[in-house]
Structure formats: structure tokens, C-alpha cells
Short mmCIF file of C-alpha atoms in Angstrom, two decimals:
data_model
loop_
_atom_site.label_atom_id
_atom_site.label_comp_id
_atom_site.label_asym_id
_atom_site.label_seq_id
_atom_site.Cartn_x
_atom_site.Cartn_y
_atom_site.Cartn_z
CA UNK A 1 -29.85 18.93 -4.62
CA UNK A 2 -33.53 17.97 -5.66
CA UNK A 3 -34.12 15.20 -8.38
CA UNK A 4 -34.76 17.61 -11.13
CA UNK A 5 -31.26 19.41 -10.81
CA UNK A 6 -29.52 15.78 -10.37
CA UNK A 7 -30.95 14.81 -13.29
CA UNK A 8 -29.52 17.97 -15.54
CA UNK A 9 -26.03 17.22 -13.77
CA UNK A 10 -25.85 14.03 -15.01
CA UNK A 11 -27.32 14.70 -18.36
CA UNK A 12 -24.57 17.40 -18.94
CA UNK A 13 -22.38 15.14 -17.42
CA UNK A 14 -23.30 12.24 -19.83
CA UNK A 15 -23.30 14.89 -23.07
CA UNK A 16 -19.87 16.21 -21.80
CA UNK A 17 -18.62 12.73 -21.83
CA UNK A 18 -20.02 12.01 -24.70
CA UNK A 19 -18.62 15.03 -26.79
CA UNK A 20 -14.70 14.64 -25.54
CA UNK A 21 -14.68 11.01 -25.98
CA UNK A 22 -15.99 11.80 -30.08
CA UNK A 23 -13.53 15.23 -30.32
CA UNK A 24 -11.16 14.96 -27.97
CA UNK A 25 -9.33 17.86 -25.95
CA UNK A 26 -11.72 21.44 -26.13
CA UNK A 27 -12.42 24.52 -24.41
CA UNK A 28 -15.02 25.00 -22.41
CA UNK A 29 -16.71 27.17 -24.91
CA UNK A 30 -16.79 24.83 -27.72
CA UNK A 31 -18.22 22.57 -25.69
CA UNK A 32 -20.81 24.68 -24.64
CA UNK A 33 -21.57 25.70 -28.39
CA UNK A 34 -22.12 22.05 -28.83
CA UNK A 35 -24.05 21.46 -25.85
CA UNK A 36 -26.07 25.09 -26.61
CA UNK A 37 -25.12 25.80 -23.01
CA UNK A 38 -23.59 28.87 -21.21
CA UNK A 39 -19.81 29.01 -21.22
CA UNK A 40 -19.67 29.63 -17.51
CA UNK A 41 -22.21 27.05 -17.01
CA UNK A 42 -20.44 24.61 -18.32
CA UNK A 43 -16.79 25.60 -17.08
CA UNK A 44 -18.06 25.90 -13.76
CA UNK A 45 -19.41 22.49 -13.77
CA UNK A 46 -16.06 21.11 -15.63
CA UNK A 47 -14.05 22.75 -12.51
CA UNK A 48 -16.41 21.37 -9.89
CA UNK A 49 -15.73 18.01 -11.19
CA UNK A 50 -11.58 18.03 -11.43
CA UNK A 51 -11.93 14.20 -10.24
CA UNK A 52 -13.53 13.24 -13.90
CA UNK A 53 -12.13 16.12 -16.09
CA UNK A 54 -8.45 17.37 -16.55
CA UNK A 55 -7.25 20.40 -18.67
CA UNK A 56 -4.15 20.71 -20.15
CA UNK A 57 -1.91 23.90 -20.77
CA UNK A 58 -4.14 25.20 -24.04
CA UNK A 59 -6.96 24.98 -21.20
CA UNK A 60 -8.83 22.26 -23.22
CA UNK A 61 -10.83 20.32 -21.61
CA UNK A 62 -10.73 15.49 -21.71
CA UNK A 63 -11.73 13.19 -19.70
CA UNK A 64 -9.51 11.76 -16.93
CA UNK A 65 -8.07 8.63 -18.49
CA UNK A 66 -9.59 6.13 -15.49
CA UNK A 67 -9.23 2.24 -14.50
CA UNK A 68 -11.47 0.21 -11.91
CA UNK A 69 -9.81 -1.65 -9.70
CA UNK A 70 -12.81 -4.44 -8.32
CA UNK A 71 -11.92 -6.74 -5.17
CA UNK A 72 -14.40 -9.22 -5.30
CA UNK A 73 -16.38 -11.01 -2.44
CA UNK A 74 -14.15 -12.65 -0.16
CA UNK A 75 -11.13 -12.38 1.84
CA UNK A 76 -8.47 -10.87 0.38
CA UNK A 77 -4.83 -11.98 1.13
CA UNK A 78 -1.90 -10.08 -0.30
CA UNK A 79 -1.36 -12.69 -3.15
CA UNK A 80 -4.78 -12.62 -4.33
CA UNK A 81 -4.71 -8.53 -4.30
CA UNK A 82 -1.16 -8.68 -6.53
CA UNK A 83 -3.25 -11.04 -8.90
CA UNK A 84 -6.07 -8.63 -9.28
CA UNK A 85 -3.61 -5.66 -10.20
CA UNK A 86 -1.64 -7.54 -12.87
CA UNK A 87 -5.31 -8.85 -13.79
CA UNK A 88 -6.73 -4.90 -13.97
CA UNK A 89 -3.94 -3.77 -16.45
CA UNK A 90 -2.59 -1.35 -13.69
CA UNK A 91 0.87 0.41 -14.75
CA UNK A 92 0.40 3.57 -12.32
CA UNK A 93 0.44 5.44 -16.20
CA UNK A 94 -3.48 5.94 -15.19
CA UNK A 95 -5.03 9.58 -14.63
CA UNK A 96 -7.23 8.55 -12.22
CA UNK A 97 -8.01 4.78 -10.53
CA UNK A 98 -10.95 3.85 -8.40
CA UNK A 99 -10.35 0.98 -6.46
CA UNK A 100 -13.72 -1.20 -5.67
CA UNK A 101 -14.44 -3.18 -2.81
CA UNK A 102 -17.58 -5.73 -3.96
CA UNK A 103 -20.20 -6.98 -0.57
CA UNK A 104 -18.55 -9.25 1.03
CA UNK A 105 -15.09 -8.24 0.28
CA UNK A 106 -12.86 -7.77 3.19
CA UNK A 107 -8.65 -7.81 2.91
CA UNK A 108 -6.31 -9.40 5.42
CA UNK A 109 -4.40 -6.91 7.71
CA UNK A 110 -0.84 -7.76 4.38
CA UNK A 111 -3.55 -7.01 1.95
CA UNK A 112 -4.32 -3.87 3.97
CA UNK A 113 -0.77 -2.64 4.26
CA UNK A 114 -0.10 -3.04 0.43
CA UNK A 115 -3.42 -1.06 -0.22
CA UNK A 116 -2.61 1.77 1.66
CA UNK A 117 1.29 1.74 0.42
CA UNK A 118 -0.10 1.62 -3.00
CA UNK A 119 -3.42 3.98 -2.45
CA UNK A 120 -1.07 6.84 -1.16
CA UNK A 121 1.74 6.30 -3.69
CA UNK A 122 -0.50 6.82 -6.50
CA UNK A 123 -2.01 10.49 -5.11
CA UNK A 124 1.39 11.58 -4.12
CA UNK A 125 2.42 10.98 -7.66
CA UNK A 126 -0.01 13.40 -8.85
CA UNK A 127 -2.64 10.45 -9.91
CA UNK A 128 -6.56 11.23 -9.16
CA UNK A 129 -7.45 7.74 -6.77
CA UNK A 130 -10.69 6.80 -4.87
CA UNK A 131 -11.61 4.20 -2.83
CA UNK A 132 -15.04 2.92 -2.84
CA UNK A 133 -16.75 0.85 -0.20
CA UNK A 134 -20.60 1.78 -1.00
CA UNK A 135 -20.84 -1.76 -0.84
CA UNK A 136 -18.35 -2.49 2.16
CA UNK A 137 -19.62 -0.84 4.73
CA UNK A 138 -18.61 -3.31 7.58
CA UNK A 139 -15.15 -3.13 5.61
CA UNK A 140 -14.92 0.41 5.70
CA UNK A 141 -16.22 0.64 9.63
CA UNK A 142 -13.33 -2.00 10.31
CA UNK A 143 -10.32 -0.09 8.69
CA UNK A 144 -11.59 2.69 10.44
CA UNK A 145 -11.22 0.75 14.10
CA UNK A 146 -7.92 -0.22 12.54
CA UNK A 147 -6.63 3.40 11.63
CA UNK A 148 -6.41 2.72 7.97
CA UNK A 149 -8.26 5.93 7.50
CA UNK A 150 -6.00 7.52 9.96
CA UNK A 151 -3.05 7.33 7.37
CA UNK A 152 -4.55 7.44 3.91
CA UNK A 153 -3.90 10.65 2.29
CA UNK A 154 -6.37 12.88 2.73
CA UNK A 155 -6.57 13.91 -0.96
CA UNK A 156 -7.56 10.36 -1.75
CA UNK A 157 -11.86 9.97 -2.26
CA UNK A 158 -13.60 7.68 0.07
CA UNK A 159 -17.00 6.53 -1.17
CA UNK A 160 -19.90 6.91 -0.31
CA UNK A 161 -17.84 8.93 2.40
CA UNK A 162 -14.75 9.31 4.40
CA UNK A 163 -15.66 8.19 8.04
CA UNK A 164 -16.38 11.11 10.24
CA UNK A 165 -14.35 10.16 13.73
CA UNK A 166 -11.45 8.16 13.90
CA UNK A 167 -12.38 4.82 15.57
CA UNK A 168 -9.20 3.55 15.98
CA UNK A 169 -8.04 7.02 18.21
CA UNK A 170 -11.02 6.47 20.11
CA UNK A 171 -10.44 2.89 21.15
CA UNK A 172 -7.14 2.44 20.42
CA UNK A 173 -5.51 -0.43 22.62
CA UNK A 174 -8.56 -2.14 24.11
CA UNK A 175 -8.55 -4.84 21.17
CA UNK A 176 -7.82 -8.37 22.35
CA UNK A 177 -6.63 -9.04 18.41
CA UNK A 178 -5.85 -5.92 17.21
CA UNK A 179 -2.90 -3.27 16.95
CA UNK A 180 -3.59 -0.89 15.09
CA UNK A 181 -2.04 0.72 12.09
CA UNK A 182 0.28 3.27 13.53
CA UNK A 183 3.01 5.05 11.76
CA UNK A 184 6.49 4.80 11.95
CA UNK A 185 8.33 8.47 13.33
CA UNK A 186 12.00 8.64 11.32
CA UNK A 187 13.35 11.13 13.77
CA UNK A 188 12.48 8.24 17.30
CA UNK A 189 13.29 4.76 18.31
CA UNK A 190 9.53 4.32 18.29
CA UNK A 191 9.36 2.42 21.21
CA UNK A 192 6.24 2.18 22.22
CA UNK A 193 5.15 0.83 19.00
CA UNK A 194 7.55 -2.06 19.41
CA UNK A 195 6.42 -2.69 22.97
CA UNK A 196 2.79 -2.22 21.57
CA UNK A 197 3.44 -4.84 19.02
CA UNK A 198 5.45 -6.89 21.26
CA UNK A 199 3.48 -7.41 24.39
CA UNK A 200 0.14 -7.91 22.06
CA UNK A 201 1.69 -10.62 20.43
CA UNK A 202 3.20 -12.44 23.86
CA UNK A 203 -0.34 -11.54 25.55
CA UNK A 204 -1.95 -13.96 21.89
CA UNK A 205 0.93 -16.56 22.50
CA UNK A 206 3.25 -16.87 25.24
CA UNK A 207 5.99 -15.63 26.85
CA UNK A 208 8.10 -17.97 24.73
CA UNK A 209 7.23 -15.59 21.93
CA UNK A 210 8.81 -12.70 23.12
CA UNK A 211 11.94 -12.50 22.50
CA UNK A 212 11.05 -13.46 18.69
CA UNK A 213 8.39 -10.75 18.79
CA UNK A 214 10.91 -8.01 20.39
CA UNK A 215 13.73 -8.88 17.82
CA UNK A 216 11.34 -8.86 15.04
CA UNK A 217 9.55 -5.66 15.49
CA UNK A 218 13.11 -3.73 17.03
CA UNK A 219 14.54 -4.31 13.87
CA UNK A 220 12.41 -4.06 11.53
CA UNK A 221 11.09 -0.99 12.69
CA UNK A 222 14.30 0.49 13.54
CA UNK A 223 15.56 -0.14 10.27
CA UNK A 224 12.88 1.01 7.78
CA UNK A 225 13.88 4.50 7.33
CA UNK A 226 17.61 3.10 6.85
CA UNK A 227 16.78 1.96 3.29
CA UNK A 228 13.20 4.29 2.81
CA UNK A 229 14.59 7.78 2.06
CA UNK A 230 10.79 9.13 1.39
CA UNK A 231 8.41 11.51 2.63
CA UNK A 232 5.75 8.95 2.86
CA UNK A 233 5.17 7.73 6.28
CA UNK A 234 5.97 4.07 7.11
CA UNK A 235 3.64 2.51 9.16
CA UNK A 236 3.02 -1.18 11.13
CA UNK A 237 0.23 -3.32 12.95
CA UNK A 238 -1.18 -6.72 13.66
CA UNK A 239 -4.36 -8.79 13.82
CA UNK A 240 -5.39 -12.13 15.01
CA UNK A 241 -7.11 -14.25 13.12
CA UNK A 242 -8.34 -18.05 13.58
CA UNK A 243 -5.11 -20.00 13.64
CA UNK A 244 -2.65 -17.39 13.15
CA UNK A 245 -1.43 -13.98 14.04
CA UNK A 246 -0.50 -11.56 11.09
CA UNK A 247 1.67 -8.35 11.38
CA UNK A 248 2.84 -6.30 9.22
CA UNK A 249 5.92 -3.57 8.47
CA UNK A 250 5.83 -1.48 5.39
CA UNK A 251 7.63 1.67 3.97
CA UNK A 252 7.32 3.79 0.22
CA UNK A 253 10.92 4.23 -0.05
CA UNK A 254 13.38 3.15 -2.48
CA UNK A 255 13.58 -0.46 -1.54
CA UNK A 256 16.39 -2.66 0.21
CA UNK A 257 18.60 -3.20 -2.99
CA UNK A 258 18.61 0.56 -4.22
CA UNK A 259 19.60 1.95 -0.87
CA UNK A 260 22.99 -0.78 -0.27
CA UNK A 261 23.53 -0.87 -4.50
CA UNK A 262 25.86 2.04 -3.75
CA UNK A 263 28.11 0.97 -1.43
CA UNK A 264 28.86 -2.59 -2.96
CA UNK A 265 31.77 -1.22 -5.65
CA UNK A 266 33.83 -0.13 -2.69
CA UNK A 267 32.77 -1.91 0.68
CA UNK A 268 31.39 -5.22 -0.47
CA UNK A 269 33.32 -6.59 -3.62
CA UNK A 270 32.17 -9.50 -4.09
CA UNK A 271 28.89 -8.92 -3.92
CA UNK A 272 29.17 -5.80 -6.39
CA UNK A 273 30.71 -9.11 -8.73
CA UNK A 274 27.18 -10.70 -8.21
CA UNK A 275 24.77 -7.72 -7.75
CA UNK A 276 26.58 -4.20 -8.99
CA UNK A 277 24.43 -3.86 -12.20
CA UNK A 278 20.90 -2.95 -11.38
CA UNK A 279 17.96 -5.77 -12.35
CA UNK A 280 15.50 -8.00 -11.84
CA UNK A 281 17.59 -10.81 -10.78
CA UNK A 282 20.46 -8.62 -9.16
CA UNK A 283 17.91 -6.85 -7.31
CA UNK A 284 16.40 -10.76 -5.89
CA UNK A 285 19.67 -11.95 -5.16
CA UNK A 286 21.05 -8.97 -2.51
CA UNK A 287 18.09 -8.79 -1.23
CA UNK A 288 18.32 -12.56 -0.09
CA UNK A 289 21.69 -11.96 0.77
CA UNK A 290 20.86 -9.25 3.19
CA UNK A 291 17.96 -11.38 4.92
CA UNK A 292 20.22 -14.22 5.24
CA UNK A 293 23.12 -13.02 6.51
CA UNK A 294 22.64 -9.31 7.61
CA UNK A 295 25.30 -6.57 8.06
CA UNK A 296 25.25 -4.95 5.15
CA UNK A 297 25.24 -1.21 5.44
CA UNK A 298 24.78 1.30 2.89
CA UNK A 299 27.78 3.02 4.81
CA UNK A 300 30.07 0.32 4.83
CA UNK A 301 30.37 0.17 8.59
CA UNK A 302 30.05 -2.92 11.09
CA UNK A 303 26.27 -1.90 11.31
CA UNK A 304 24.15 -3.19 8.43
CA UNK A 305 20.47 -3.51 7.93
CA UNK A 306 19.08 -5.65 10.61
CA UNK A 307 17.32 -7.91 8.84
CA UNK A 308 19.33 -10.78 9.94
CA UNK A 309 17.64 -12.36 12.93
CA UNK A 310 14.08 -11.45 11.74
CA UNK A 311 13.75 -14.39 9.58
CA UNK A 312 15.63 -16.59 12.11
CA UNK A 313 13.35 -15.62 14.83
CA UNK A 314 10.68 -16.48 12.41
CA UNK A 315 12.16 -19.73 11.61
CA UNK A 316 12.07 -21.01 14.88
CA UNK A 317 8.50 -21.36 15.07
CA UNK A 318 7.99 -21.74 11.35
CA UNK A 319 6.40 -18.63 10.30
CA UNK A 320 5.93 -17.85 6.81
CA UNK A 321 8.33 -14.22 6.82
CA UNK A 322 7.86 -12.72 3.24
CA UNK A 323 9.12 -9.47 1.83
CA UNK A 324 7.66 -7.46 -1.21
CA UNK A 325 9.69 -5.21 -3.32
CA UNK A 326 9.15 -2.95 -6.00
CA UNK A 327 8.56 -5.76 -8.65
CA UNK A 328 8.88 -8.58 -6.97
CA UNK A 329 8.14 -10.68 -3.76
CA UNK A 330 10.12 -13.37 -1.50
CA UNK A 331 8.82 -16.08 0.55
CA UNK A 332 10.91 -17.36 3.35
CA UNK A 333 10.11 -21.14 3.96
CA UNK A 334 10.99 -22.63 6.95
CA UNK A 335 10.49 -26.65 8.44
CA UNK A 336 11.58 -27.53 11.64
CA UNK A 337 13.18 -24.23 12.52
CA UNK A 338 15.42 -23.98 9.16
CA UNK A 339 14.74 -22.33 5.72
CA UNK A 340 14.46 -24.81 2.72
CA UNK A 341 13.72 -22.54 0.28
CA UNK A 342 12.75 -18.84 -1.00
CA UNK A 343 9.55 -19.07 -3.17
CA UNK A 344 10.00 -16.01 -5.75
CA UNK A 345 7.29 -13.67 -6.88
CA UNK A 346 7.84 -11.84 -9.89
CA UNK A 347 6.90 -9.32 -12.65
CA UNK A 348 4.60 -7.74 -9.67
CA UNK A 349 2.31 -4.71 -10.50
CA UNK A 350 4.67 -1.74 -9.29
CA UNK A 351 4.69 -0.78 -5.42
CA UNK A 352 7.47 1.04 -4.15
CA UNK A 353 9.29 0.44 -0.94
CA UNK A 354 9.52 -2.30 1.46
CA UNK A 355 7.10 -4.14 3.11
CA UNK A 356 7.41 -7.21 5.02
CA UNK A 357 4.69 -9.58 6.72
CA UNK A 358 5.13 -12.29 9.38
CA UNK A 359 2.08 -14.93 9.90
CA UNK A 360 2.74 -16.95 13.13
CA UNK A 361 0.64 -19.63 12.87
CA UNK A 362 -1.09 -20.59 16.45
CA UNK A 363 -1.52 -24.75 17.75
#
């Protein structure tokens, strides 16, 4: 498109705008008869840009009701990315969100995971959502060596473009720091993603590490689609960074309380006393319960979710081990090999699912 026909787009663009935001909802005609344009002219442009403009069922015509989302120049951990989205006013009500990423602005491997849980929950719920790294280029080229791209919806708009091969296909496994984001199959035991995991994180440490590393992953991996019950793929991975190794395990389902809530009344009695009626505080308290003491199952059988010996295995070197939940986030603290205390996160932006992060942090 030559300058001269950019520059009517975004005139008619900037009218168009301009118009709805005064009026409100209108057909394409009346908008035309405003703009003394063609109908088709105009509708045809309105349908070519479906991202910006949204008709409802009288086939008027407003403007998608948008929010920017702007991660600023630094490293991003996951706690600083919750902060931004209670910051931006996010309730997921939004017609169509753009999420930002400044120069400079790159987002630990958590960070990453909660992006992608959130980026492809939003377009699966019918939302309009790009993600725009015109000025994160070295961003964008590593999430593409990382597979990021690999498992963001494809409806979801990558600016200034979606990349064009899949790095992380290409060189997948020859990282010395990296595992790449790889999702989790319901239907398999998905072993080779927990030996993946495993023997990347024993080959950064030592063999002392495995068995935490092979209990860790096994379970957590194994048990995600006990307590997911979604369409939305789960999906886990790992970097290394100075001082510390970060990996990550993350679903979209329905979340750790929701899925055992249903079996308490009948199986688990006393904690249906504590936890039967759905809330905030319930919600905190079984899900401690379950990473504490483990074998709790939605079924009511000896076999519960196996989050047990995660957080002891993570203990035992004193890793941080923290899991997010719908609303709200725990922090398993651990000195000396035993847990002191559970930090609390609450009134968190809205993310569905489960998704857990360990950082092992290297001598």
C-alpha cells in the first residue's frame, strides 16, 4: 500500500473513530452518510478491521471497547507482572486487550508461563488480544527459541509480526539453560518431558538433584490434568539464570480447590467442616492442606493429588515452591530444609487454572 492510500485508511479510520465514539452503535450506511463515503466502502473497510470494530445483532457498527496492557523496561518476574494487571484495571470484561512489551522489557521464564496462560484464556473466551513486541524484538526472537510462539493461540495478533519458523523446533534440546516450553499430552505419562526436565536440571546441578527434580516434575506433571478439566493445553519448561534455575508447570483448568470441593461432604469430613463452602479463604486453606499433606483425591480413593512431596523435595534445598490460583497466590518458605511459613497473595487479577513455579537457587 503506497503512502497516499495509507494515509486515506487512517483518515477514515480516525473519522470512523471519531463518529462512534460521539453517536455510538450505527450502520454502516449512516456512517457513510456522515463520512459522504460509499456504503460498501466503508463496510468493507469496517469488516477488514474486525480487530478495532465489533457489530452487534442490529448490525450496528462501535468500537471494540480496548485496554493496553504496557510491561515496562526491565525484567519482569511473575510478581511484578500481577502488579501491572491489578495496576491496568484488567477484569477480562474487555473487548479487546493489547498487551505491550516497552525496549528493554524482557519476562522471567514464571512471568512467561502466566502470560501465555492468561494471553490464550482471554481469546478462547471470545476476547480480541494482541501482543506487541515492535519494540522487543530480542524478546520476541527469545520466546520464539523458547516455543512460546509454539503454543499461543494462533488467533491471538503478534506485532509487528508473528515469527515465521519456529526456533525452538529447530533447535530444540541443544540449550545448555534452556527447556523449552512444551505442552503437556492428557491422554500420556509424558515421559520424556519429565526426563527432559529432569536430566537438564541434574546436568545444571548435580546428581544430588535428581531425585528432587524426578519427584517434582513426575508429579506435577502427572497430576495437572487431575484437577484441569479444560481444553486448553497445559504446558512446562525451565531456564537458567545467574544464581538460580527456574521451572515452571501451568494448566487453564478449574484450579486445585474446585476439582477436590466435591468430594469433601462425603470422603473428607472434616475438611468439608473447614473448606465445604466455596471462598476466598476456603479456597487458600485446602489448597495448603493438599500441598502439605497430599492424598486428597477428588474420588475419594487412597490416590490423591500428588502434590505432597513437591514442596518437600523443594524444601530440602530451600527453594522458593509457589503456586498461583485463580485469585490468589501461595509462597512456600522454607529454612534449613523445613517450611516456616506460607506468604499469601491475594485479590489477584483473574487467571484460571494452576500454575506452579520452583526457583532452585545455585551456590
Amino acid at each position: 500500500m503506497d503512502a497516499h492510500l495509507l494515509k486515506d485508511a487512517k483518515r477514515m479510520e480516525d473519522d470512523i473513530d471519531r463518529i462512534l465514539k460521539q453517536e455510538g452503535p450505527l450502520k454502516a450506511r449512516k456512517i457513510a452518510a456522515k463520512l459522504g463515503l460509499e456504503r460498501k466502502k466503508v463496510s468493507l473497510f469496517l469488516h477488514a478491521h474486525s480487530e478495532k470494530y465489533q457489530q452487534n445483532s442490529e448490525y450496528e457498527w462501535s468500537c471494540v471497547n480496548g485496554l493496553e496492557i504496557v510491561l515496562p523496561s526491565r525484567w519482569i518476574t511473575a510478581k511484578n507482572f500481577e502488579n501491572i494487571l491489578l495496576k491496568s484495571g484488567h477484569t477480562g470484561e474487555e473487548g479487546k486487550i493489547t498487551i505491550v512489551l516497552s525496549e528493554g522489557s524482557s519476562t522471567l521464564i514464571e512471568c512467561t508461563a502466566r502470560l501465555l496462560a492468561l494471553s490464550n484464556q482471554l481469546v478462547h473466551s471470545g476476547k480480541i488480544v494482541a501482543i506487541d513486541f515492535s519494540q522487543a524484538a530480542e524478546t520476541a526472537s527469545y520466546l520464539n527459541r523458547a516455543g512460546f510462539f509454539d503454543l499461543l493461540d494462533k488467533r491471538i495478533d503478534v506485532l509487528p509480526e508473528r515469527p515465521t519458523y519456529p526456533a525452538s523446533k529447530k533447535y530444540r534440546g541443544k540449550s545448555d539453560t534452556l527447556v523449552e516450553f512444551r505442552s503437556i499430552n492428557p491422554s500420556s505419562t509424558n515421559d520424556e518431558l519429565i526426563d527432559e526436565l529432569t536430566n537438564k536440571f541434574v546436568q545444571l546441578t548435580s546428581d544430588e538433584y535428581k531425585v528432587a527434580a524426578l519427584t517434582i516434575f513426575g508429579e506435577l506433571i502427572g497430576n495437572v490434568f487431575d484437577h484441569s478439566q479444560t481444553a486448553l493445553k497445559g504446558f512446562a519448561g525451565l531456564q537458567k539464570y545467574k544464581g538460580r534455575i527456574q521451572a515452571v508447570v501451568s494448566d487453564s483448568g478449574v484450579g486445585i480447590a474446585q476439582t477436590l470441593r466435591p468430594a469433601l461432604r462425603n470422603h473428607y469430613p472434616s475438611l468439608y467442616k473447614l473448606y465445604g463452602e466455596s471462598s476466598l479463604q476456603a479456597d487458600m486453606g485446602l489448597v495448603k492442606t493438599v500441598m502439605k499433606q497430599g492424598g486428597i483425591s477428588r474420588f475419594g480413593g487412597p490416590r490423591g493429588l500428588g502434590f505432597k512431596s513437591s514442596p518437600a523435595q523443594a524444601g530440602k534445598f530451600n527453594a522458593r515452591f509457589s503456586v498461583r490460583q485463580e485469585r490468589f497466590g501461595l509462597d512456600f518458605v522454607f529454612k534449613d530444609g523445613r517450611l516456616v511459613s506460607v506468604k499469601e497473595q491475594l485479590e489477584l487479577s483473574r487467571l484460571l487454572g494452576t500454575h506452579i513455579c520452583f526457583d532452585f537457587y545455585l551456590d
